[in-house]
C-alpha cells in the first residue's frame, strides 16, 4: 500500500510530504522547503529508504532545504518544470529576504507533462499546471487515488497569482481541464493547510462556483 504523512516545515508551514510503499519501504519526500533534520528523522524512524525528492514548483518554501538534504544524503531530485528554473537561480536571495538561508542546487531532472516518477511499486504522472508559477507541476497516482498539488489547489482556494509571471487565467484553466477531470474521490495534498478531495473542490471551491462544476447556492 502507498502510505503518506504530511510534515509542515518552515515558518510558512509548507506541507512537505513523506510518501512510501509499505511493501518495498522505498520513500520520497515532496517539497523539501527546510527543517531537513526533522524530515530525515521521520524517514529514519520508519526504517524507510529515501530514494528521491519531488518538487512541485520553485518557491523557496518548497525547495529551500534541498541543498542541505543533498549534503546529508545522495538522492535524485525530480521537478518541477524547467519554466521555474529562474526561481532556482534566485533561491538564496529570495530566502534571505524572508530571513532564511538556502543554498542553490540543480534538480537531477526537470519534468514535463505526462512524465512519470515512481516510489516503490507506485507510479505518479506529472501534470504541468502553470499560473501560480510558470513551472508548477502536480503529481497524480491513479492506483492510490492521490494528488500532490503543491500551491496549485488549496482547500476551497487556489494558489496566488499576484507574483511576477503569475497567470490566473492559466491556473483556472489548468485546474478545470486537468484536475477536475480526475476522480472525485482523489485525495489532494495541498501545499499549505488542510487536505481536500477533487469532489469537495468541485462543489465548494469559490473560484469555480460560477462554472458548471459547482452548485450555485
Ligand atoms: Zn508557491
Ligand atoms: Zn507555498
mmCIF file with all atom_site columns, C-alpha atoms and ligand atoms in Angstrom:
data_model
loop_
_atom_site.group_PDB
_atom_site.id
_atom_site.type_symbol
_atom_site.label_atom_id
_atom_site.label_alt_id
_atom_site.label_comp_id
_atom_site.label_asym_id
_atom_site.label_entity_id
_atom_site.label_seq_id
_atom_site.pdbx_PDB_ins_code
_atom_site.Cartn_x
_atom_site.Cartn_y
_atom_site.Cartn_z
_atom_site.occupancy
_atom_site.B_iso_or_equiv
_atom_site.pdbx_formal_charge
_atom_site.auth_seq_id
_atom_site.auth_comp_id
_atom_site.auth_asym_id
_atom_site.auth_atom_id
_atom_site.pdbx_PDB_model_num
ATOM   1   C  CA  . UNK A 1 1   ? 0.000   0.000  0.000   1.00 0.00 ? 1   UNK A CA  1
ATOM   2   C  CA  . UNK A 1 2   ? 1.009   3.576  -0.540  1.00 0.00 ? 2   UNK A CA  1
ATOM   3   C  CA  . UNK A 1 3   ? 1.292   5.493  2.714   1.00 0.00 ? 3   UNK A CA  1
ATOM   4   C  CA  . UNK A 1 4   ? 1.933   9.143  3.402   1.00 0.00 ? 4   UNK A CA  1
ATOM   5   C  CA  . UNK A 1 5   ? 2.323   11.625 6.208   1.00 0.00 ? 5   UNK A CA  1
ATOM   6   C  CA  . UNK A 1 6   ? 2.203   15.387 5.802   1.00 0.00 ? 6   UNK A CA  1
ATOM   7   C  CA  . UNK A 1 7   ? 5.050   17.203 7.580   1.00 0.00 ? 7   UNK A CA  1
ATOM   8   C  CA  . UNK A 1 8   ? 4.655   21.008 7.596   1.00 0.00 ? 8   UNK A CA  1
ATOM   9   C  CA  . UNK A 1 9   ? 8.018   22.832 7.519   1.00 0.00 ? 9   UNK A CA  1
ATOM   10  C  CA  . UNK A 1 10  ? 9.396   26.375 7.814   1.00 0.00 ? 10  UNK A CA  1
ATOM   11  C  CA  . UNK A 1 11  ? 7.530   29.318 9.368   1.00 0.00 ? 11  UNK A CA  1
ATOM   12  C  CA  . UNK A 1 12  ? 5.344   29.242 6.232   1.00 0.00 ? 12  UNK A CA  1
ATOM   13  C  CA  . UNK A 1 13  ? 4.032   25.779 7.270   1.00 0.00 ? 13  UNK A CA  1
ATOM   14  C  CA  . UNK A 1 14  ? 4.631   24.305 3.869   1.00 0.00 ? 14  UNK A CA  1
ATOM   15  C  CA  . UNK A 1 15  ? 3.304   20.746 3.522   1.00 0.00 ? 15  UNK A CA  1
ATOM   16  C  CA  . UNK A 1 16  ? 6.366   18.640 2.837   1.00 0.00 ? 16  UNK A CA  1
ATOM   17  C  CA  . UNK A 1 17  ? 5.107   15.079 2.500   1.00 0.00 ? 17  UNK A CA  1
ATOM   18  C  CA  . UNK A 1 18  ? 6.759   11.732 3.121   1.00 0.00 ? 18  UNK A CA  1
ATOM   19  C  CA  . UNK A 1 19  ? 5.316   9.095  0.792   1.00 0.00 ? 19  UNK A CA  1
ATOM   20  C  CA  . UNK A 1 20  ? 6.261   5.427  0.862   1.00 0.00 ? 20  UNK A CA  1
ATOM   21  C  CA  . UNK A 1 21  ? 5.389   1.963  -0.415  1.00 0.00 ? 21  UNK A CA  1
ATOM   22  C  CA  . UNK A 1 22  ? 4.962   -0.156 2.698   1.00 0.00 ? 22  UNK A CA  1
ATOM   23  C  CA  . UNK A 1 23  ? 5.977   -3.342 0.832   1.00 0.00 ? 23  UNK A CA  1
ATOM   24  C  CA  . UNK A 1 24  ? 9.296   -2.151 -0.570  1.00 0.00 ? 24  UNK A CA  1
ATOM   25  C  CA  . UNK A 1 25  ? 9.885   0.583  2.069   1.00 0.00 ? 25  UNK A CA  1
ATOM   26  C  CA  . UNK A 1 26  ? 11.026  2.934  -0.715  1.00 0.00 ? 26  UNK A CA  1
ATOM   27  C  CA  . UNK A 1 27  ? 10.178  6.538  0.119   1.00 0.00 ? 27  UNK A CA  1
ATOM   28  C  CA  . UNK A 1 28  ? 10.193  10.028 -1.376  1.00 0.00 ? 28  UNK A CA  1
ATOM   29  C  CA  . UNK A 1 29  ? 9.896   13.473 0.152   1.00 0.00 ? 29  UNK A CA  1
ATOM   30  C  CA  . UNK A 1 30  ? 7.988   16.178 -1.685  1.00 0.00 ? 30  UNK A CA  1
ATOM   31  C  CA  . UNK A 1 31  ? 8.840   19.872 -1.434  1.00 0.00 ? 31  UNK A CA  1
ATOM   32  C  CA  . UNK A 1 32  ? 11.750  19.869 0.994   1.00 0.00 ? 32  UNK A CA  1
ATOM   33  C  CA  . UNK A 1 33  ? 11.380  23.515 1.996   1.00 0.00 ? 33  UNK A CA  1
ATOM   34  C  CA  . UNK A 1 34  ? 13.507  23.322 5.150   1.00 0.00 ? 34  UNK A CA  1
ATOM   35  C  CA  . UNK A 1 35  ? 13.706  21.632 8.565   1.00 0.00 ? 35  UNK A CA  1
ATOM   36  C  CA  . UNK A 1 36  ? 15.796  18.912 6.923   1.00 0.00 ? 36  UNK A CA  1
ATOM   37  C  CA  . UNK A 1 37  ? 16.835  17.105 10.136  1.00 0.00 ? 37  UNK A CA  1
ATOM   38  C  CA  . UNK A 1 38  ? 13.182  16.806 11.144  1.00 0.00 ? 38  UNK A CA  1
ATOM   39  C  CA  . UNK A 1 39  ? 12.276  15.358 7.736   1.00 0.00 ? 39  UNK A CA  1
ATOM   40  C  CA  . UNK A 1 40  ? 15.178  12.880 7.660   1.00 0.00 ? 40  UNK A CA  1
ATOM   41  C  CA  . UNK A 1 41  ? 14.331  11.789 11.186  1.00 0.00 ? 41  UNK A CA  1
ATOM   42  C  CA  . UNK A 1 42  ? 10.784  10.969 10.051  1.00 0.00 ? 42  UNK A CA  1
ATOM   43  C  CA  . UNK A 1 43  ? 12.294  8.811  7.286   1.00 0.00 ? 43  UNK A CA  1
ATOM   44  C  CA  . UNK A 1 44  ? 14.706  7.044  9.655   1.00 0.00 ? 44  UNK A CA  1
ATOM   45  C  CA  . UNK A 1 45  ? 12.098  6.399  12.352  1.00 0.00 ? 45  UNK A CA  1
ATOM   46  C  CA  . UNK A 1 46  ? 10.089  4.345  9.877   1.00 0.00 ? 46  UNK A CA  1
ATOM   47  C  CA  . UNK A 1 47  ? 13.157  2.489  8.528   1.00 0.00 ? 47  UNK A CA  1
ATOM   48  C  CA  . UNK A 1 48  ? 12.437  3.773  5.032   1.00 0.00 ? 48  UNK A CA  1
ATOM   49  C  CA  . UNK A 1 49  ? 14.856  4.091  2.102   1.00 0.00 ? 49  UNK A CA  1
ATOM   50  C  CA  . UNK A 1 50  ? 14.704  7.644  0.787   1.00 0.00 ? 50  UNK A CA  1
ATOM   51  C  CA  . UNK A 1 51  ? 15.145  7.423  -2.989  1.00 0.00 ? 51  UNK A CA  1
ATOM   52  C  CA  . UNK A 1 52  ? 14.134  10.859 -4.264  1.00 0.00 ? 52  UNK A CA  1
ATOM   53  C  CA  . UNK A 1 53  ? 12.811  14.344 -3.691  1.00 0.00 ? 53  UNK A CA  1
ATOM   54  C  CA  . UNK A 1 54  ? 9.932   15.541 -5.873  1.00 0.00 ? 54  UNK A CA  1
ATOM   55  C  CA  . UNK A 1 55  ? 9.382   19.279 -6.272  1.00 0.00 ? 55  UNK A CA  1
ATOM   56  C  CA  . UNK A 1 56  ? 6.113   20.961 -7.275  1.00 0.00 ? 56  UNK A CA  1
ATOM   57  C  CA  . UNK A 1 57  ? 7.473   24.446 -8.020  1.00 0.00 ? 57  UNK A CA  1
ATOM   58  C  CA  . UNK A 1 58  ? 10.367  26.798 -7.424  1.00 0.00 ? 58  UNK A CA  1
ATOM   59  C  CA  . UNK A 1 59  ? 9.196   28.896 -4.456  1.00 0.00 ? 59  UNK A CA  1
ATOM   60  C  CA  . UNK A 1 60  ? 11.758  28.938 -1.689  1.00 0.00 ? 60  UNK A CA  1
ATOM   61  C  CA  . UNK A 1 61  ? 9.462   27.468 0.961   1.00 0.00 ? 61  UNK A CA  1
ATOM   62  C  CA  . UNK A 1 62  ? 9.127   24.378 -1.255  1.00 0.00 ? 62  UNK A CA  1
ATOM   63  C  CA  . UNK A 1 63  ? 12.772  23.918 -2.306  1.00 0.00 ? 63  UNK A CA  1
ATOM   64  C  CA  . UNK A 1 64  ? 14.864  25.767 0.299   1.00 0.00 ? 64  UNK A CA  1
ATOM   65  C  CA  . UNK A 1 65  ? 16.071  22.636 2.135   1.00 0.00 ? 65  UNK A CA  1
ATOM   66  C  CA  . UNK A 1 66  ? 17.093  20.540 -0.866  1.00 0.00 ? 66  UNK A CA  1
ATOM   67  C  CA  . UNK A 1 67  ? 20.786  21.564 -0.988  1.00 0.00 ? 67  UNK A CA  1
ATOM   68  C  CA  . UNK A 1 68  ? 21.159  20.790 2.722   1.00 0.00 ? 68  UNK A CA  1
ATOM   69  C  CA  . UNK A 1 69  ? 19.438  17.411 2.315   1.00 0.00 ? 69  UNK A CA  1
ATOM   70  C  CA  . UNK A 1 70  ? 21.735  16.520 -0.592  1.00 0.00 ? 70  UNK A CA  1
ATOM   71  C  CA  . UNK A 1 71  ? 24.764  17.120 1.648   1.00 0.00 ? 71  UNK A CA  1
ATOM   72  C  CA  . UNK A 1 72  ? 23.419  14.530 4.084   1.00 0.00 ? 72  UNK A CA  1
ATOM   73  C  CA  . UNK A 1 73  ? 22.001  12.008 1.677   1.00 0.00 ? 73  UNK A CA  1
ATOM   74  C  CA  . UNK A 1 74  ? 22.500  11.374 -2.013  1.00 0.00 ? 74  UNK A CA  1
ATOM   75  C  CA  . UNK A 1 75  ? 19.100  11.156 -3.701  1.00 0.00 ? 75  UNK A CA  1
ATOM   76  C  CA  . UNK A 1 76  ? 17.598  12.066 -7.059  1.00 0.00 ? 76  UNK A CA  1
ATOM   77  C  CA  . UNK A 1 77  ? 15.738  15.373 -7.287  1.00 0.00 ? 77  UNK A CA  1
ATOM   78  C  CA  . UNK A 1 78  ? 12.846  15.499 -9.777  1.00 0.00 ? 78  UNK A CA  1
ATOM   79  C  CA  . UNK A 1 79  ? 10.896  18.548 -10.879 1.00 0.00 ? 79  UNK A CA  1
ATOM   80  C  CA  . UNK A 1 80  ? 9.457   20.849 -11.246 1.00 0.00 ? 80  UNK A CA  1
ATOM   81  C  CA  . UNK A 1 81  ? 9.017   22.041 -14.875 1.00 0.00 ? 81  UNK A CA  1
ATOM   82  C  CA  . UNK A 1 82  ? 12.022  23.934 -16.284 1.00 0.00 ? 82  UNK A CA  1
ATOM   83  C  CA  . UNK A 1 83  ? 9.944   27.118 -16.605 1.00 0.00 ? 83  UNK A CA  1
ATOM   84  C  CA  . UNK A 1 84  ? 10.677  27.644 -12.894 1.00 0.00 ? 84  UNK A CA  1
ATOM   85  C  CA  . UNK A 1 85  ? 14.467  27.472 -13.410 1.00 0.00 ? 85  UNK A CA  1
ATOM   86  C  CA  . UNK A 1 86  ? 14.705  31.256 -12.868 1.00 0.00 ? 86  UNK A CA  1
ATOM   87  C  CA  . UNK A 1 87  ? 13.333  30.747 -9.338  1.00 0.00 ? 87  UNK A CA  1
ATOM   88  C  CA  . UNK A 1 88  ? 16.006  28.134 -8.569  1.00 0.00 ? 88  UNK A CA  1
ATOM   89  C  CA  . UNK A 1 89  ? 18.612  30.693 -9.640  1.00 0.00 ? 89  UNK A CA  1
ATOM   90  C  CA  . UNK A 1 90  ? 17.108  33.304 -7.265  1.00 0.00 ? 90  UNK A CA  1
ATOM   91  C  CA  . UNK A 1 91  ? 16.762  30.914 -4.306  1.00 0.00 ? 91  UNK A CA  1
ATOM   92  C  CA  . UNK A 1 92  ? 19.487  32.205 -1.917  1.00 0.00 ? 92  UNK A CA  1
ATOM   93  C  CA  . UNK A 1 93  ? 18.460  35.832 -2.490  1.00 0.00 ? 93  UNK A CA  1
ATOM   94  C  CA  . UNK A 1 94  ? 14.718  35.221 -2.033  1.00 0.00 ? 94  UNK A CA  1
ATOM   95  C  CA  . UNK A 1 95  ? 15.191  33.085 1.089   1.00 0.00 ? 95  UNK A CA  1
ATOM   96  C  CA  . UNK A 1 96  ? 17.347  35.772 2.697   1.00 0.00 ? 96  UNK A CA  1
ATOM   97  C  CA  . UNK A 1 97  ? 14.556  38.322 2.137   1.00 0.00 ? 97  UNK A CA  1
ATOM   98  C  CA  . UNK A 1 98  ? 12.459  36.126 4.441   1.00 0.00 ? 98  UNK A CA  1
ATOM   99  C  CA  . UNK A 1 99  ? 15.281  35.802 6.943   1.00 0.00 ? 99  UNK A CA  1
ATOM   100 C  CA  . UNK A 1 100 ? 16.114  32.234 5.941   1.00 0.00 ? 100 UNK A CA  1
ATOM   101 C  CA  . UNK A 1 101 ? 19.180  30.624 4.439   1.00 0.00 ? 101 UNK A CA  1
ATOM   102 C  CA  . UNK A 1 102 ? 19.020  28.388 1.411   1.00 0.00 ? 102 UNK A CA  1
ATOM   103 C  CA  . UNK A 1 103 ? 21.734  27.260 -0.967  1.00 0.00 ? 103 UNK A CA  1
ATOM   104 C  CA  . UNK A 1 104 ? 21.408  26.837 -4.682  1.00 0.00 ? 104 UNK A CA  1
ATOM   105 C  CA  . UNK A 1 105 ? 21.165  23.402 -6.339  1.00 0.00 ? 105 UNK A CA  1
ATOM   106 C  CA  . UNK A 1 106 ? 20.068  21.939 -9.652  1.00 0.00 ? 106 UNK A CA  1
ATOM   107 C  CA  . UNK A 1 107 ? 17.452  19.211 -9.857  1.00 0.00 ? 107 UNK A CA  1
ATOM   108 C  CA  . UNK A 1 108 ? 18.582  15.912 -11.336 1.00 0.00 ? 108 UNK A CA  1
ATOM   109 C  CA  . UNK A 1 109 ? 15.827  16.311 -13.910 1.00 0.00 ? 109 UNK A CA  1
ATOM   110 C  CA  . UNK A 1 110 ? 13.107  18.832 -14.724 1.00 0.00 ? 110 UNK A CA  1
ATOM   111 C  CA  . UNK A 1 111 ? 9.774   17.255 -15.659 1.00 0.00 ? 111 UNK A CA  1
ATOM   112 C  CA  . UNK A 1 112 ? 7.255   17.663 -18.484 1.00 0.00 ? 112 UNK A CA  1
ATOM   113 C  CA  . UNK A 1 113 ? 3.556   16.894 -18.809 1.00 0.00 ? 113 UNK A CA  1
ATOM   114 C  CA  . UNK A 1 114 ? 2.922   13.120 -18.673 1.00 0.00 ? 114 UNK A CA  1
ATOM   115 C  CA  . UNK A 1 115 ? 6.375   12.227 -17.375 1.00 0.00 ? 115 UNK A CA  1
ATOM   116 C  CA  . UNK A 1 116 ? 6.196   9.607  -14.649 1.00 0.00 ? 116 UNK A CA  1
ATOM   117 C  CA  . UNK A 1 117 ? 8.028   9.177  -11.357 1.00 0.00 ? 117 UNK A CA  1
ATOM   118 C  CA  . UNK A 1 118 ? 7.964   6.148  -9.089  1.00 0.00 ? 118 UNK A CA  1
ATOM   119 C  CA  . UNK A 1 119 ? 8.065   5.324  -5.423  1.00 0.00 ? 119 UNK A CA  1
ATOM   120 C  CA  . UNK A 1 120 ? 8.296   1.571  -4.834  1.00 0.00 ? 120 UNK A CA  1
ATOM   121 C  CA  . UNK A 1 121 ? 5.584   -0.036 -6.966  1.00 0.00 ? 121 UNK A CA  1
ATOM   122 C  CA  . UNK A 1 122 ? 3.549   3.153  -7.396  1.00 0.00 ? 122 UNK A CA  1
ATOM   123 C  CA  . UNK A 1 123 ? 3.719   5.430  -10.418 1.00 0.00 ? 123 UNK A CA  1
ATOM   124 C  CA  . UNK A 1 124 ? 2.780   9.099  -10.354 1.00 0.00 ? 124 UNK A CA  1
ATOM   125 C  CA  . UNK A 1 125 ? 2.011   11.029 -13.540 1.00 0.00 ? 125 UNK A CA  1
ATOM   126 C  CA  . UNK A 1 126 ? 3.151   14.629 -13.898 1.00 0.00 ? 126 UNK A CA  1
ATOM   127 C  CA  . UNK A 1 127 ? 0.705   17.344 -14.934 1.00 0.00 ? 127 UNK A CA  1
ATOM   128 C  CA  . UNK A 1 128 ? 2.097   20.794 -15.764 1.00 0.00 ? 128 UNK A CA  1
ATOM   129 C  CA  . UNK A 1 129 ? -0.246  23.481 -14.406 1.00 0.00 ? 129 UNK A CA  1
ATOM   130 C  CA  . UNK A 1 130 ? 1.246   26.967 -14.779 1.00 0.00 ? 130 UNK A CA  1
ATOM   131 C  CA  . UNK A 1 131 ? -0.268  30.060 -13.187 1.00 0.00 ? 131 UNK A CA  1
ATOM   132 C  CA  . UNK A 1 132 ? 0.948   30.166 -9.581  1.00 0.00 ? 132 UNK A CA  1
ATOM   133 C  CA  . UNK A 1 133 ? 4.409   29.864 -11.110 1.00 0.00 ? 133 UNK A CA  1
ATOM   134 C  CA  . UNK A 1 134 ? 5.192   29.105 -14.783 1.00 0.00 ? 134 UNK A CA  1
ATOM   135 C  CA  . UNK A 1 135 ? 6.739   25.737 -13.919 1.00 0.00 ? 135 UNK A CA  1
ATOM   136 C  CA  . UNK A 1 136 ? 4.280   24.370 -11.333 1.00 0.00 ? 136 UNK A CA  1
ATOM   137 C  CA  . UNK A 1 137 ? 3.597   20.649 -11.623 1.00 0.00 ? 137 UNK A CA  1
ATOM   138 C  CA  . UNK A 1 138 ? 1.363   18.247 -9.707  1.00 0.00 ? 138 UNK A CA  1
ATOM   139 C  CA  . UNK A 1 139 ? 1.855   14.508 -9.220  1.00 0.00 ? 139 UNK A CA  1
ATOM   140 C  CA  . UNK A 1 140 ? -1.074  12.109 -9.667  1.00 0.00 ? 140 UNK A CA  1
ATOM   141 C  CA  . UNK A 1 141 ? -1.188  8.427  -8.663  1.00 0.00 ? 141 UNK A CA  1
ATOM   142 C  CA  . UNK A 1 142 ? -4.245  6.698  -10.083 1.00 0.00 ? 142 UNK A CA  1
ATOM   143 C  CA  . UNK A 1 143 ? -3.664  3.450  -8.171  1.00 0.00 ? 143 UNK A CA  1
ATOM   144 C  CA  . UNK A 1 144 ? -3.595  5.259  -4.822  1.00 0.00 ? 144 UNK A CA  1
ATOM   145 C  CA  . UNK A 1 145 ? -6.163  7.976  -5.668  1.00 0.00 ? 145 UNK A CA  1
ATOM   146 C  CA  . UNK A 1 146 ? -3.680  10.599 -4.584  1.00 0.00 ? 146 UNK A CA  1
ATOM   147 C  CA  . UNK A 1 147 ? -2.703  14.018 -5.935  1.00 0.00 ? 147 UNK A CA  1
ATOM   148 C  CA  . UNK A 1 148 ? 0.201   16.140 -4.718  1.00 0.00 ? 148 UNK A CA  1
ATOM   149 C  CA  . UNK A 1 149 ? -0.971  19.604 -5.709  1.00 0.00 ? 149 UNK A CA  1
ATOM   150 C  CA  . UNK A 1 150 ? 1.687   21.993 -4.392  1.00 0.00 ? 150 UNK A CA  1
ATOM   151 C  CA  . UNK A 1 151 ? 0.351   25.545 -4.458  1.00 0.00 ? 151 UNK A CA  1
ATOM   152 C  CA  . UNK A 1 152 ? -1.932  24.951 -7.464  1.00 0.00 ? 152 UNK A CA  1
ATOM   153 C  CA  . UNK A 1 153 ? -5.037  23.999 -5.462  1.00 0.00 ? 153 UNK A CA  1
ATOM   154 C  CA  . UNK A 1 154 ? -5.896  24.530 -1.786  1.00 0.00 ? 154 UNK A CA  1
ATOM   155 C  CA  . UNK A 1 155 ? -8.920  23.523 0.235   1.00 0.00 ? 155 UNK A CA  1
ATOM   156 C  CA  . UNK A 1 156 ? -11.580 25.943 -1.056  1.00 0.00 ? 156 UNK A CA  1
ATOM   157 C  CA  . UNK A 1 157 ? -8.942  28.179 -2.614  1.00 0.00 ? 157 UNK A CA  1
ATOM   158 C  CA  . UNK A 1 158 ? -6.263  28.310 -5.317  1.00 0.00 ? 158 UNK A CA  1
ATOM   159 C  CA  . UNK A 1 159 ? -2.647  29.421 -5.490  1.00 0.00 ? 159 UNK A CA  1
ATOM   160 C  CA  . UNK A 1 160 ? -1.746  33.105 -5.538  1.00 0.00 ? 160 UNK A CA  1
ATOM   161 C  CA  . UNK A 1 161 ? -1.154  34.562 -8.986  1.00 0.00 ? 161 UNK A CA  1
ATOM   162 C  CA  . UNK A 1 162 ? -0.022  38.058 -7.986  1.00 0.00 ? 162 UNK A CA  1
ATOM   163 C  CA  . UNK A 1 163 ? 3.691   37.225 -8.222  1.00 0.00 ? 163 UNK A CA  1
ATOM   164 C  CA  . UNK A 1 164 ? 5.710   38.275 -11.293 1.00 0.00 ? 164 UNK A CA  1
ATOM   165 C  CA  . UNK A 1 165 ? 4.848   35.785 -14.087 1.00 0.00 ? 165 UNK A CA  1
ATOM   166 C  CA  . UNK A 1 166 ? 1.658   34.709 -12.268 1.00 0.00 ? 166 UNK A CA  1
ATOM   167 C  CA  . UNK A 1 167 ? -1.296  33.950 -14.560 1.00 0.00 ? 167 UNK A CA  1
ATOM   168 C  CA  . UNK A 1 168 ? -4.728  33.458 -13.025 1.00 0.00 ? 168 UNK A CA  1
ATOM   169 C  CA  . UNK A 1 169 ? -6.452  32.519 -16.304 1.00 0.00 ? 169 UNK A CA  1
ATOM   170 C  CA  . UNK A 1 170 ? -3.905  29.752 -16.923 1.00 0.00 ? 170 UNK A CA  1
ATOM   171 C  CA  . UNK A 1 171 ? -4.279  28.482 -13.372 1.00 0.00 ? 171 UNK A CA  1
ATOM   172 C  CA  . UNK A 1 172 ? -8.097  28.332 -13.517 1.00 0.00 ? 172 UNK A CA  1
ATOM   173 C  CA  . UNK A 1 173 ? -7.921  26.658 -16.930 1.00 0.00 ? 173 UNK A CA  1
ATOM   174 C  CA  . UNK A 1 174 ? -5.418  24.071 -15.740 1.00 0.00 ? 174 UNK A CA  1
ATOM   175 C  CA  . UNK A 1 175 ? -7.425  23.173 -12.646 1.00 0.00 ? 175 UNK A CA  1
ATOM   176 C  CA  . UNK A 1 176 ? -10.672 22.894 -14.598 1.00 0.00 ? 176 UNK A CA  1
ATOM   177 C  CA  . UNK A 1 177 ? -9.275  20.918 -17.532 1.00 0.00 ? 177 UNK A CA  1
ATOM   178 C  CA  . UNK A 1 178 ? -6.770  18.713 -15.747 1.00 0.00 ? 178 UNK A CA  1
ATOM   179 C  CA  . UNK A 1 179 ? -7.572  18.356 -12.035 1.00 0.00 ? 179 UNK A CA  1
ATOM   180 C  CA  . UNK A 1 180 ? -11.376 18.472 -12.153 1.00 0.00 ? 180 UNK A CA  1
ATOM   181 C  CA  . UNK A 1 181 ? -11.325 15.591 -14.632 1.00 0.00 ? 181 UNK A CA  1
ATOM   182 C  CA  . UNK A 1 182 ? -9.718  13.297 -12.054 1.00 0.00 ? 182 UNK A CA  1
ATOM   183 C  CA  . UNK A 1 183 ? -11.994 11.007 -9.973  1.00 0.00 ? 183 UNK A CA  1
ATOM   184 C  CA  . UNK A 1 184 ? -13.978 12.896 -7.337  1.00 0.00 ? 184 UNK A CA  1
ATOM   185 C  CA  . UNK A 1 185 ? -12.599 10.748 -4.514  1.00 0.00 ? 185 UNK A CA  1
ATOM   186 C  CA  . UNK A 1 186 ? -8.995  11.678 -5.366  1.00 0.00 ? 186 UNK A CA  1
ATOM   187 C  CA  . UNK A 1 187 ? -7.319  12.798 -2.155  1.00 0.00 ? 187 UNK A CA  1
ATOM   188 C  CA  . UNK A 1 188 ? -5.430  16.082 -2.587  1.00 0.00 ? 188 UNK A CA  1
ATOM   189 C  CA  . UNK A 1 189 ? -2.346  17.003 -0.565  1.00 0.00 ? 189 UNK A CA  1
ATOM   190 C  CA  . UNK A 1 190 ? -2.199  20.783 -0.825  1.00 0.00 ? 190 UNK A CA  1
ATOM   191 C  CA  . UNK A 1 191 ? 0.901   22.955 -0.487  1.00 0.00 ? 191 UNK A CA  1
ATOM   192 C  CA  . UNK A 1 192 ? -0.287  24.587 2.736   1.00 0.00 ? 192 UNK A CA  1
ATOM   193 C  CA  . UNK A 1 193 ? -3.096  23.844 5.174   1.00 0.00 ? 193 UNK A CA  1
ATOM   194 C  CA  . UNK A 1 194 ? -5.792  21.187 5.086   1.00 0.00 ? 194 UNK A CA  1
ATOM   195 C  CA  . UNK A 1 195 ? -6.056  18.315 2.642   1.00 0.00 ? 195 UNK A CA  1
ATOM   196 C  CA  . UNK A 1 196 ? -9.084  18.035 0.385   1.00 0.00 ? 196 UNK A CA  1
ATOM   197 C  CA  . UNK A 1 197 ? -10.595 15.962 -2.440  1.00 0.00 ? 197 UNK A CA  1
ATOM   198 C  CA  . UNK A 1 198 ? -11.324 16.783 -6.074  1.00 0.00 ? 198 UNK A CA  1
ATOM   199 C  CA  . UNK A 1 199 ? -15.052 16.259 -5.412  1.00 0.00 ? 199 UNK A CA  1
ATOM   200 C  CA  . UNK A 1 200 ? -15.039 18.677 -2.478  1.00 0.00 ? 200 UNK A CA  1
ATOM   201 C  CA  . UNK A 1 201 ? -13.351 21.370 -4.552  1.00 0.00 ? 201 UNK A CA  1
ATOM   202 C  CA  . UNK A 1 202 ? -15.740 20.951 -7.491  1.00 0.00 ? 202 UNK A CA  1
ATOM   203 C  CA  . UNK A 1 203 ? -18.628 21.517 -5.068  1.00 0.00 ? 203 UNK A CA  1
ATOM   204 C  CA  . UNK A 1 204 ? -17.228 24.128 -2.715  1.00 0.00 ? 204 UNK A CA  1
ATOM   205 C  CA  . UNK A 1 205 ? -14.249 25.998 -4.189  1.00 0.00 ? 205 UNK A CA  1
ATOM   206 C  CA  . UNK A 1 206 ? -15.454 29.610 -4.568  1.00 0.00 ? 206 UNK A CA  1
ATOM   207 C  CA  . UNK A 1 207 ? -13.176 30.175 -7.591  1.00 0.00 ? 207 UNK A CA  1
ATOM   208 C  CA  . UNK A 1 208 ? -15.263 27.707 -9.614  1.00 0.00 ? 208 UNK A CA  1
ATOM   209 C  CA  . UNK A 1 209 ? -18.806 28.198 -8.327  1.00 0.00 ? 209 UNK A CA  1
ATOM   210 C  CA  . UNK A 1 210 ? -19.895 30.094 -11.439 1.00 0.00 ? 210 UNK A CA  1
ATOM   211 C  CA  . UNK A 1 211 ? -18.913 27.232 -13.736 1.00 0.00 ? 211 UNK A CA  1
ATOM   212 C  CA  . UNK A 1 212 ? -20.743 24.025 -14.498 1.00 0.00 ? 212 UNK A CA  1
ATOM   213 C  CA  . UNK A 1 213 ? -18.516 22.225 -11.987 1.00 0.00 ? 213 UNK A CA  1
ATOM   214 C  CA  . UNK A 1 214 ? -20.056 23.803 -8.902  1.00 0.00 ? 214 UNK A CA  1
ATOM   215 C  CA  . UNK A 1 215 ? -23.514 24.091 -7.411  1.00 0.00 ? 215 UNK A CA  1
ATOM   216 C  CA  . UNK A 1 216 ? -24.797 27.600 -7.044  1.00 0.00 ? 216 UNK A CA  1
ATOM   217 C  CA  . UNK A 1 217 ? -26.119 28.265 -3.559  1.00 0.00 ? 217 UNK A CA  1
HETATM 218 ZN ZN1 . LIG B 2 .   ? 4.276   28.787 -4.058  1.00 0.00 ? 1   LIG B ZN1 1
HETATM 219 ZN ZN1 . LIG B 2 .   ? 3.964   27.632 -0.863  1.00 0.00 ? 2   LIG B ZN1 1
#
